[in-house]
Short mmCIF file of C-alpha atoms in Angstrom, two decimals:
data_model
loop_
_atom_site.label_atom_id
_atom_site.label_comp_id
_atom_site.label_asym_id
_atom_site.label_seq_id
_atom_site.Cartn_x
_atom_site.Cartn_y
_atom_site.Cartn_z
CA UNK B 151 0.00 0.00 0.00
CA UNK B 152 1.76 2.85 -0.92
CA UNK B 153 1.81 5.58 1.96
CA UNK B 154 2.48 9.11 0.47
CA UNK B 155 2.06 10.43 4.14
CA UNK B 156 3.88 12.87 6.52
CA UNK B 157 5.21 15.78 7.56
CA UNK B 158 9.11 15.70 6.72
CA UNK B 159 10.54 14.71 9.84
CA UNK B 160 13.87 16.28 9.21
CA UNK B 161 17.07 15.96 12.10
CA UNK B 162 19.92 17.74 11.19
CA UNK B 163 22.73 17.48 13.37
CA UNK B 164 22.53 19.81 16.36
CA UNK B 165 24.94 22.97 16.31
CA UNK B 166 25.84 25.09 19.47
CA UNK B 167 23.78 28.31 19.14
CA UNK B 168 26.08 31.46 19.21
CA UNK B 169 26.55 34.62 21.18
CA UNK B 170 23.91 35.56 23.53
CA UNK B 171 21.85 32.88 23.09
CA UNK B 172 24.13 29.88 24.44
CA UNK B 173 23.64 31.62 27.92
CA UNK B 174 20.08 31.42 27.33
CA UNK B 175 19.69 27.69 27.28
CA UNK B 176 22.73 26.73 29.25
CA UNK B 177 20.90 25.16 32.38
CA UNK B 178 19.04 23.07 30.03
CA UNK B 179 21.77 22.15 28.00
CA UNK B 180 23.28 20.61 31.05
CA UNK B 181 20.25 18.86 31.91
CA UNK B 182 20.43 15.04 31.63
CA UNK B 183 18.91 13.49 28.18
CA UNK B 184 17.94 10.45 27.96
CA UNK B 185 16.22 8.27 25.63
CA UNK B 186 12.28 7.21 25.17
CA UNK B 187 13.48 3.73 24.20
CA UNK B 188 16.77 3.22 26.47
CA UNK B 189 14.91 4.76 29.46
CA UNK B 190 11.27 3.22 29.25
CA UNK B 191 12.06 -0.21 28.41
CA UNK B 192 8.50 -0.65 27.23
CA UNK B 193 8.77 -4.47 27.04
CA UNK B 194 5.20 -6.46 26.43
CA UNK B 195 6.17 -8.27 29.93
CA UNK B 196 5.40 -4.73 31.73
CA UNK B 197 2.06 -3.93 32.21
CA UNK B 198 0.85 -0.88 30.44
CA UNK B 199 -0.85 2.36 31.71
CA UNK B 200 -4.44 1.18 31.55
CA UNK B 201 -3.08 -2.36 33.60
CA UNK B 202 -1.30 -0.18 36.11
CA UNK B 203 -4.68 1.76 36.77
CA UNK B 204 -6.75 -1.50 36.87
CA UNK B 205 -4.53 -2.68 39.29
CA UNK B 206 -4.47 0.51 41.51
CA UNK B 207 -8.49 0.16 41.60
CA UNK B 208 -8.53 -3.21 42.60
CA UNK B 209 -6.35 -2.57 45.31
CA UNK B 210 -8.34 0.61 46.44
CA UNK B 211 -11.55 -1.42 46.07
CA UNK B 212 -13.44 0.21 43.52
CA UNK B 213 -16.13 -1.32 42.03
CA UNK B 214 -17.67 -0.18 38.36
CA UNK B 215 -17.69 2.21 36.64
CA UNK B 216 -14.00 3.27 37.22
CA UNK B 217 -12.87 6.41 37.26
CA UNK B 218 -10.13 6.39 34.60
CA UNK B 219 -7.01 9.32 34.20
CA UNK B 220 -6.35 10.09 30.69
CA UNK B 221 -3.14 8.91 29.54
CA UNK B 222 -1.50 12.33 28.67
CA UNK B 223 1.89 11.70 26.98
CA UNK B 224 4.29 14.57 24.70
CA UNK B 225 6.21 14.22 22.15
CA UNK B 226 9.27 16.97 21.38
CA UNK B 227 10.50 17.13 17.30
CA UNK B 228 13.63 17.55 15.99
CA UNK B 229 14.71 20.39 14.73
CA UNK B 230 13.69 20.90 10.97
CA UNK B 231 16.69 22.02 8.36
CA UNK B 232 15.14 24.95 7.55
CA UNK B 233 15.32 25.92 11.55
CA UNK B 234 18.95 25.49 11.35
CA UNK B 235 19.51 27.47 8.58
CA UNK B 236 17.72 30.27 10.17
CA UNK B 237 19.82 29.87 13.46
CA UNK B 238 16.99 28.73 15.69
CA UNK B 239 17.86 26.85 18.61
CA UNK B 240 16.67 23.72 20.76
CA UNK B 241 14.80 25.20 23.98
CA UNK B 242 13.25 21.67 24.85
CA UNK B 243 14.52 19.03 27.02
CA UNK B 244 12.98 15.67 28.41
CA UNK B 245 14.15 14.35 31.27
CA UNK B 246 14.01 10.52 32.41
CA UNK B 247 11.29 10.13 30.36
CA UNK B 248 8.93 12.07 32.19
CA UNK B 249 9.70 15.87 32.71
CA UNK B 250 9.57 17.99 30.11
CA UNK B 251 11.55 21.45 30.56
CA UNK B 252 11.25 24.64 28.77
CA UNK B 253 13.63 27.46 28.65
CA UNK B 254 12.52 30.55 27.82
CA UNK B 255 14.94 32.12 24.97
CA UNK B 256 14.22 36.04 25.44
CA UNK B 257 16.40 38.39 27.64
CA UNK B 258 14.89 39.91 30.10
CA UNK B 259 16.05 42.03 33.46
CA UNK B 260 15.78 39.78 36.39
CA UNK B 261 15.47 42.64 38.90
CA UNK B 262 12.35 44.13 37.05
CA UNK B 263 10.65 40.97 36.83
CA UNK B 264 11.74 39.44 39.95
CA UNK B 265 8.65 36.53 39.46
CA UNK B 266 9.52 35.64 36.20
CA UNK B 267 11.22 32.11 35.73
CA UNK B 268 13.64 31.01 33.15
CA UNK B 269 12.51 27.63 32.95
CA UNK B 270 8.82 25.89 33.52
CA UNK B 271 8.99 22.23 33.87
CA UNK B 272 5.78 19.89 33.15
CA UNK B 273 5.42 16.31 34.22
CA UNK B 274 3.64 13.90 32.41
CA UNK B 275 2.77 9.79 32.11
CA UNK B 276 5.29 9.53 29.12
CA UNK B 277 7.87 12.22 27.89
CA UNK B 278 9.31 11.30 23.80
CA UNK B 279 12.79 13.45 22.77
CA UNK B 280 13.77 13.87 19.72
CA UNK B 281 15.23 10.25 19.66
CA UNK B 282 11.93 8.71 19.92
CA UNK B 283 10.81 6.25 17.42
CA UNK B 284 7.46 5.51 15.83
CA UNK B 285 7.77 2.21 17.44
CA UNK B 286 8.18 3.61 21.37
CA UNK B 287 5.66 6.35 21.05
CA UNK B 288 2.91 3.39 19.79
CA UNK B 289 4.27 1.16 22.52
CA UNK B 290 4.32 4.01 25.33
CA UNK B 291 0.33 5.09 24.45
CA UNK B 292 -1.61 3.24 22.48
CA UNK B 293 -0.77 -0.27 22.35
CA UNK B 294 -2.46 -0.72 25.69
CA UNK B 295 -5.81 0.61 24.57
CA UNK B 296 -5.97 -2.36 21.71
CA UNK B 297 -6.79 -4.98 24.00
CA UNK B 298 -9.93 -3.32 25.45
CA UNK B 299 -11.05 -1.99 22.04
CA UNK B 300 -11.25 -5.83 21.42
CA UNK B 301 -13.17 -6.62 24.48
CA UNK B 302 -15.56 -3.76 23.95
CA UNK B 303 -14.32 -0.85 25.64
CA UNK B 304 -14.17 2.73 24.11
CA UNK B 305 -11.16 4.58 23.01
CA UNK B 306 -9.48 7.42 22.02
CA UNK B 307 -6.28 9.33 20.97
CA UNK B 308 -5.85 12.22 19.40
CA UNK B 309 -3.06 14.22 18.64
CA UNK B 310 -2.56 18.43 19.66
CA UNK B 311 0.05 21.11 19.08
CA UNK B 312 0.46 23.90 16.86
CA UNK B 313 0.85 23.85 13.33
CA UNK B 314 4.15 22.31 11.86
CA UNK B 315 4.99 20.39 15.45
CA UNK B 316 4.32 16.98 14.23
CA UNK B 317 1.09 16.04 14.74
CA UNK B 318 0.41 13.97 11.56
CA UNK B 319 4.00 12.61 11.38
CA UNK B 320 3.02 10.81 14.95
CA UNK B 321 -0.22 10.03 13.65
CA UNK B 322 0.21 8.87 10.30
CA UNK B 323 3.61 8.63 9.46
CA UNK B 324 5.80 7.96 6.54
CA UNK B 325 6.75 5.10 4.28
CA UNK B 326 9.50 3.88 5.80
CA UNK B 327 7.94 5.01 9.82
CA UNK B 328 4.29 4.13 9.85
CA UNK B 329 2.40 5.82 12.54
CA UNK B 330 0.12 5.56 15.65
CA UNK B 331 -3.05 5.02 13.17
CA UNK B 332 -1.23 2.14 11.39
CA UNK B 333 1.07 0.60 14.17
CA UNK B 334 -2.30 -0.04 16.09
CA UNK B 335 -4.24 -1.44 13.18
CA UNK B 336 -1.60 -3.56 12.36
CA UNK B 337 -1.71 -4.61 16.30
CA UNK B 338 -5.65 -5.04 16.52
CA UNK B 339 -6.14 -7.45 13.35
CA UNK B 340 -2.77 -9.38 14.65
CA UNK B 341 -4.49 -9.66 18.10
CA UNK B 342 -7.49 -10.74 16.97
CA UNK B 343 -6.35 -13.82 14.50
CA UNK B 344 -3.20 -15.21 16.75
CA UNK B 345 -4.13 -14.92 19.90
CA UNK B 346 -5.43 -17.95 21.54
CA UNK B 347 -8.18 -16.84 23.60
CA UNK B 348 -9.88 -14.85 20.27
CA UNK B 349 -9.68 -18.89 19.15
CA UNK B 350 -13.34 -19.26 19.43
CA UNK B 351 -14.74 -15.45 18.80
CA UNK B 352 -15.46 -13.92 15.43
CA UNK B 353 -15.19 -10.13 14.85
CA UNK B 354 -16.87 -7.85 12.53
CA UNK B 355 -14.72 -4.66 12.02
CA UNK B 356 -16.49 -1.48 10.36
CA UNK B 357 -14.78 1.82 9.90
CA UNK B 358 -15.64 5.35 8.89
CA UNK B 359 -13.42 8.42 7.84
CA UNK B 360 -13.95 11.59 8.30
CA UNK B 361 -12.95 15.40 8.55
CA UNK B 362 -14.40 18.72 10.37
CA UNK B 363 -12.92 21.70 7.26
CA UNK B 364 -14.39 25.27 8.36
CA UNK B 365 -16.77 24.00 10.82
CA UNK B 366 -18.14 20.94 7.90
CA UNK B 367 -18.29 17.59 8.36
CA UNK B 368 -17.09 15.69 4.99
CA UNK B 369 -16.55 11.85 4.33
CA UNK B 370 -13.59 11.24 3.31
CA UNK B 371 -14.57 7.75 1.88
CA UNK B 372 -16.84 9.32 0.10
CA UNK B 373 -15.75 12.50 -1.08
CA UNK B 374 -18.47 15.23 -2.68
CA UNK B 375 -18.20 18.81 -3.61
CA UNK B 376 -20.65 20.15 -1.57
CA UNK B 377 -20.42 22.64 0.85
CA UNK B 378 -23.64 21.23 3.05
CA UNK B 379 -21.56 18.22 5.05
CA UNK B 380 -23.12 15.75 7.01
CA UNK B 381 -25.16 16.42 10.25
CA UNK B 382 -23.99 15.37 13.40
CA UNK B 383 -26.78 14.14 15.91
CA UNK B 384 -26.58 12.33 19.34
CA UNK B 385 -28.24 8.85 20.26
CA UNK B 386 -28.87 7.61 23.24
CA UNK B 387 -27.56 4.28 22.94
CA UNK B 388 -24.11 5.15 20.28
CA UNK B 389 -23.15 8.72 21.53
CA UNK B 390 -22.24 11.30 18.76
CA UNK B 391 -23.60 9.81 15.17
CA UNK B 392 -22.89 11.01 12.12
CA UNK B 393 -25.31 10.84 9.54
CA UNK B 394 -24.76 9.43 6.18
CA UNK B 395 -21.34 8.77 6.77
CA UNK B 396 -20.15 5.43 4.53
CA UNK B 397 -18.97 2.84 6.50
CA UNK B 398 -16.84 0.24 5.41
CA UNK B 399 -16.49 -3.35 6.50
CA UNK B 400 -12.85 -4.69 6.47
CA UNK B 401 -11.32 -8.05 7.08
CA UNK B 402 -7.35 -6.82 7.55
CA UNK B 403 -4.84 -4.55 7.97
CA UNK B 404 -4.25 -4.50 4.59
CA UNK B 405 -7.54 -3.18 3.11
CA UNK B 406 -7.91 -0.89 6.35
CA UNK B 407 -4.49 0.95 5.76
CA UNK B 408 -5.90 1.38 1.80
CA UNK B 409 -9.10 3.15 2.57
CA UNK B 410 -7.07 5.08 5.56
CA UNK B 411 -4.38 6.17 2.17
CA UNK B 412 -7.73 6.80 -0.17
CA UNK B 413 -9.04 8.87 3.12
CA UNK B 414 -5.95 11.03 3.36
CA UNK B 415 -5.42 11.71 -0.58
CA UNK B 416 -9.11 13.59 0.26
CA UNK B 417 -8.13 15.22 2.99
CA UNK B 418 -7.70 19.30 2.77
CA UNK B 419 -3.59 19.36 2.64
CA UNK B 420 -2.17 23.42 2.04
CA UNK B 421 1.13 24.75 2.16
CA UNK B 422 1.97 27.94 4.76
CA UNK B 423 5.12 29.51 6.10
CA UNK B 424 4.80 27.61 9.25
CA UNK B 425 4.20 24.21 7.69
CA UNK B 426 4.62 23.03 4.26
CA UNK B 427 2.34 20.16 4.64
CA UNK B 428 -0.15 21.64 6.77
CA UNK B 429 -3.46 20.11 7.76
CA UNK B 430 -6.57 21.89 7.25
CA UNK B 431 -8.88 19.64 8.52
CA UNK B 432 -9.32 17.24 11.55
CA UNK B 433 -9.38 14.12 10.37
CA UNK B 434 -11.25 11.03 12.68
CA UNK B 435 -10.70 7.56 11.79
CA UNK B 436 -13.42 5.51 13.88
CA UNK B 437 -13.24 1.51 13.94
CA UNK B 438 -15.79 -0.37 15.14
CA UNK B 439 -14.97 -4.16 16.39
CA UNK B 440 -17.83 -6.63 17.33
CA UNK B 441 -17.26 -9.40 18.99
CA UNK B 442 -19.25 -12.51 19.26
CA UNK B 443 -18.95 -16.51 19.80
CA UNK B 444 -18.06 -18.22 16.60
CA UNK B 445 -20.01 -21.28 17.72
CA UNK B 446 -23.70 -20.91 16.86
CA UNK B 447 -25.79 -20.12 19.43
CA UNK B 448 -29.75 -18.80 19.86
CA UNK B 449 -28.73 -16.45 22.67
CA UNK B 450 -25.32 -14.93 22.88
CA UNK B 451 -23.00 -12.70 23.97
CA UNK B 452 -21.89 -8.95 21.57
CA UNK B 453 -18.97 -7.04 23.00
CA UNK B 454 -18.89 -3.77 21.06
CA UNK B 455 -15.72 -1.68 21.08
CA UNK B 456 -15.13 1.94 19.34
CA UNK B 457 -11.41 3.10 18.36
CA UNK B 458 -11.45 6.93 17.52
CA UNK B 459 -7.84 8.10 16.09
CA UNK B 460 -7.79 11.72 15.83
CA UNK B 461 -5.49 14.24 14.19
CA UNK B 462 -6.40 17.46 14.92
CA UNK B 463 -5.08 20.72 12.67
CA UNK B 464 -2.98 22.59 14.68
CA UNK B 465 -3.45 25.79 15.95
CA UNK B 466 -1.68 28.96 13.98
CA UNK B 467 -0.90 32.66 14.23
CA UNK B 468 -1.58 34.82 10.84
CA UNK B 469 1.64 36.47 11.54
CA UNK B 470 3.69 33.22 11.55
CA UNK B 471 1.61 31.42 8.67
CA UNK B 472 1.46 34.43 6.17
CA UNK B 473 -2.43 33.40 5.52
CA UNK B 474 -4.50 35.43 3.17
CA UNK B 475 -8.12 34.57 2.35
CA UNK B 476 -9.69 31.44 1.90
CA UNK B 477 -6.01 30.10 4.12
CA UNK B 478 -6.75 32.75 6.50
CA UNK B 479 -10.61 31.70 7.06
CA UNK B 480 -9.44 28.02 7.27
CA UNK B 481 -7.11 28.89 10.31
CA UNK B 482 -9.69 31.35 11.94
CA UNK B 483 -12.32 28.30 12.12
CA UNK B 484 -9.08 25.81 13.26
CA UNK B 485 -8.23 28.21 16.08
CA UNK B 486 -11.85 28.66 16.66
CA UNK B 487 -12.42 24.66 17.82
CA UNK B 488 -9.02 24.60 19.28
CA UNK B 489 -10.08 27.25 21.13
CA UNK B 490 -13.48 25.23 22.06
CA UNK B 491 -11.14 22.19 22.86
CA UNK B 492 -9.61 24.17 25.52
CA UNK B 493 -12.74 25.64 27.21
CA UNK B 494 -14.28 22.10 27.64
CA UNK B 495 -10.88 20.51 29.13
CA UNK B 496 -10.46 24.08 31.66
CA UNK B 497 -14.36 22.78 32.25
CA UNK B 498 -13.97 19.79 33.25
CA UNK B 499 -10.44 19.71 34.50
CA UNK B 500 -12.60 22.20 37.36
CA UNK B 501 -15.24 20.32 37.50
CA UNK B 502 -18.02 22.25 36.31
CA UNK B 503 -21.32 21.58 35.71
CA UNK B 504 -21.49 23.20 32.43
CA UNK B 505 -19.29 22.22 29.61
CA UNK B 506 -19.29 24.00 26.43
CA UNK B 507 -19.16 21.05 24.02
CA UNK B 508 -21.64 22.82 21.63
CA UNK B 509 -19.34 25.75 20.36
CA UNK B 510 -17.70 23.18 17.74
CA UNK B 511 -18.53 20.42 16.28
CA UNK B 512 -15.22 18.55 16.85
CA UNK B 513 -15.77 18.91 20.57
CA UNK B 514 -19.06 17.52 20.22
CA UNK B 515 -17.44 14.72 18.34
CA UNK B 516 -15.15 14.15 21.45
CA UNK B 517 -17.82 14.11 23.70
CA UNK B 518 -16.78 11.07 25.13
CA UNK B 519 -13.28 11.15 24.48
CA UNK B 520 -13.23 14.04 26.56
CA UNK B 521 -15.66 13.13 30.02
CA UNK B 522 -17.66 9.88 28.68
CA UNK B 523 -17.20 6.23 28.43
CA UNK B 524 -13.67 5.88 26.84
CA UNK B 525 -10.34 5.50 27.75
CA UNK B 526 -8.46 8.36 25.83
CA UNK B 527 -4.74 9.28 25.12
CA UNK B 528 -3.68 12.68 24.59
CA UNK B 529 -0.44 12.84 22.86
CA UNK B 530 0.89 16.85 22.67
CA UNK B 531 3.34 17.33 19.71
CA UNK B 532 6.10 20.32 20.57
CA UNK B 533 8.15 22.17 18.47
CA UNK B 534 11.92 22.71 20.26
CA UNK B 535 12.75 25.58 18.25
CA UNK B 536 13.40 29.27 20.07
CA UNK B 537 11.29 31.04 17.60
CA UNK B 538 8.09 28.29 18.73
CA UNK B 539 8.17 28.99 22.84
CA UNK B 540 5.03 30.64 22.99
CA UNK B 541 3.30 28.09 21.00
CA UNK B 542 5.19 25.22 22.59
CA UNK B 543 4.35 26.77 26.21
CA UNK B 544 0.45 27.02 25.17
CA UNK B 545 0.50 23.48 24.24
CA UNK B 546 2.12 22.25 27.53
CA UNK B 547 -0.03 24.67 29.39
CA UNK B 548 -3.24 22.52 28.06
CA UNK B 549 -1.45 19.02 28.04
CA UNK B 550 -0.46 19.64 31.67
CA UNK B 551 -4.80 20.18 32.38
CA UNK B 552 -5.58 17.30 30.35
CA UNK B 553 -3.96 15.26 33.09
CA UNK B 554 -6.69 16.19 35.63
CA UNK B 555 -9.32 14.59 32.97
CA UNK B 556 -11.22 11.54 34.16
CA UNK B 557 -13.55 9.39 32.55
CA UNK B 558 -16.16 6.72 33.63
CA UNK B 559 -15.64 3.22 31.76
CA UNK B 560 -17.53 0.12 31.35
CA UNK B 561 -17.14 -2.88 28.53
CA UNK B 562 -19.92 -2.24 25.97
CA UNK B 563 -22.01 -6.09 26.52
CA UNK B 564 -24.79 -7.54 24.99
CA UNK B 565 -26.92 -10.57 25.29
CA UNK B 566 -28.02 -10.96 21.71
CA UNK B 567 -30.66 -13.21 20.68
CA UNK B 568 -31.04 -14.51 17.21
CA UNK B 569 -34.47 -14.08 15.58
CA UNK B 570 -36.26 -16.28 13.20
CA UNK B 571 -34.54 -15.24 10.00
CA UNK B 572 -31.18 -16.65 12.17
CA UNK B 573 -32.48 -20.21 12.67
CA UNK B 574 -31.92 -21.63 8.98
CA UNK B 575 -27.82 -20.59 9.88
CA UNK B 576 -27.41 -21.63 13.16
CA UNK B 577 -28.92 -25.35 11.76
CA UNK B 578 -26.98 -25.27 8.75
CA UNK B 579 -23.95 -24.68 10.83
CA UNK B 580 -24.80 -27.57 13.36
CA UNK B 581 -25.33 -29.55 10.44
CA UNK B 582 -21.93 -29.25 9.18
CA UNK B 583 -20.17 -29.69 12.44
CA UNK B 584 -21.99 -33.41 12.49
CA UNK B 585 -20.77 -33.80 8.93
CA UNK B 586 -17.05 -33.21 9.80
#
């Protein structure tokens, strides 16, 4: 399947910065780096995030429904050639894997502003560097979530930052470094065909494709030129629905990672200053996975599970981007559900009664992601650049709420009983059992 994916994940080799601004990230310069892979030793005999949380309830006592953290994880770029050759420097550090530390590149007169700091340091459940591959970042987030996608638990992940930090690299990927959306695919269909106690179950796997471009909903399985998109409604029993969106059924990773490639070639994709491959869209890939005995049964037992992979456009100053009209509009309404993003997780990070999912329809979209019945993974791209603090900051700044997040989760279970129509199967399938 060919993969013509990806922002340009370019790491040139490093150069001291000059003059002035050496002194201005020396303390972090000296600060210990170490890397994803060499200091997380994410091995499968470890148990993951969401095992680690099961196991803390258990031994508090909790019964269901569990209060769940989101898994809030950032990921720091390299810096891109084109920083280099416009002397920017790295202002980013991680620290064993879990502390993230900015230092701030202006100059400034310490005895005017006595309370301002130099650095700001941000803990979270996983810290990537620059070294970080594909591999660790799928291992370190979202590999744990597979599992109870397949027994019929919710989830999410869904990528933030500002525009040109890396957000679809992580989430796509490239040819030769396939990301989050196809390292877990690839996982899930594996899972569900090798493992041993998935002997006896049969799964049904739909999936849908979609993007949110100024404010409309478009399929991006089944593209159309008009300007309408497709209404977004709520049910009571499936959450947010989309109406008229095309659903496909797939039965491997193989024709899932083609209509994901035939979703992307449809996706809005414009240049800017910031970014040359920028996203103008957010762009939700939702997978479905039924589960149900393969022996034939009248009564039986349906575990649904819902995957959502997100990557969201990131957000973008005018004076950065260089946007003029129609580019311009496109990163007023991106900044506008950012924005909307940020008032629901300051909402419920307080605990409010009111959140404002209703001013966008991507947060209505992430209705559960954000407070519902899912287990959800944040994963905040960063640039490391000097010229990139603010944005960088901003982005921490939210990342470092998200962690207050909790949601309520419960295994989606049925009892299913077949009807009439179902008989003529289920004594077919008897009948060939005897035979063999």
């Amino acid at each position: 399947v060919s993969l013509a994916w990806g922002w340009q994940w370019q790491a040139a080799t490093p150069r001291a910065p000059p003059g002035d601004r050496a002194r201005a990230c020396a303390d972090i310069a000296a600060a210990p780096r170490l890397g994803a892979g060499a200091a997380m030793q994410l091995s499968g005999s470890q148990p993951d995030f969401w095992q680690q949380a099961e196991q803390q309830r258990l031994a508090a006592g909790e019964e269901l429904p569990q209060n769940v953290p989101m898994l809030v994880a950032v990921r720091c770029r390299p810096l891109s050639r084109d920083e280099h050759e416009s002397e920017q420097f790295g202002i980013v550090r991680v620290i064993e894997s879990r502390v993230v530390v900015v230092v701030d590149p202006h100059e400034y007169d310490q005895n005017l502003q006595p309370n301002r700091s130099k650095e700001k340091k941000y803990a979270f459940d996983y810290a990537f560097d620059e070294s970080a591959t594909q591999g660790e970042i799928f291992r370190g987030t979202t590999r744990g979530l597979v599992g109870g996608v397949l027994e019929g638990y919710n989830a999410s992940v869904f990528a933030y930052g500002a525009t040109g930090a890396g957000k679809t690299y992580t989430m796509l990927g490239a040819l030769d470094a396939p990301g989050v959306m196809v390292l877990t695919l690839n996982d899930m269909f594996r899972r569900m065909n090798s493992e041993p106690q998935y002997a006896e179950c049969e799964f049904k796997v739909r999936l849908s494709y979609l993007e949110i471009y100024n404010e409309v909903i478009k399929d991006l399985l089944n593209p159309s030129d008009s300007s309408i998109g497709l209404p977004l409604n709520e049910d009571p029993a499936r959450g947010m629905v989309v109406a008229g969106i095309t659903e496909y059924d797939a039965t491997s990773a193989g024709e899932v990672l083609q209509l994901l490639h035939q979703g992307n070639m449809a996706r809005a994709q414009e240049p800017t200053a910031a970014n040359k491959t920028s996203s103008r869209s957010h762009a939700i890939l939702q997978v479905t996975v039924e589960q149900s005995e393969r022996t034939a049964h009248l009564a039986g037992i349906v575990k649904f599970g819902k995957l959502s992979l997100i990557d969201l456009a990131g957000s973008e100053r005018a004076s950065k981007t260089e946007n003029t009209g129609i580019r311009l509009k496109e990163g007023a309404n991106i900044n506008r559900s950012l924005l909307a993003l940020g008032n629901c997780i300051n909402a419920l990070a307080d605990g409010r009664s009111h959140v404002p999912y209703r001013d966008s329809k991507m947060t209505r979209l992430l209705k559960d992601s954000l407070g519902g019945n899912c287990r959800t993974v944040m994963i905040a791209n960063v640039s490391p650049a000097s010229a990139q603090f603010e944005e960088t900051l901003n982005t921490l700044k939210y990342a470092n709420r998200a962690k207050n997040l909790k949601t309520k989760v419960h295994s989606n279970v049925a009892t299913v009983t077949a009807h009439v129509s179902e008989y003529q199967r289920i004594i077919g399938a008897l009948r060939a059992e005897i035979a063999e």
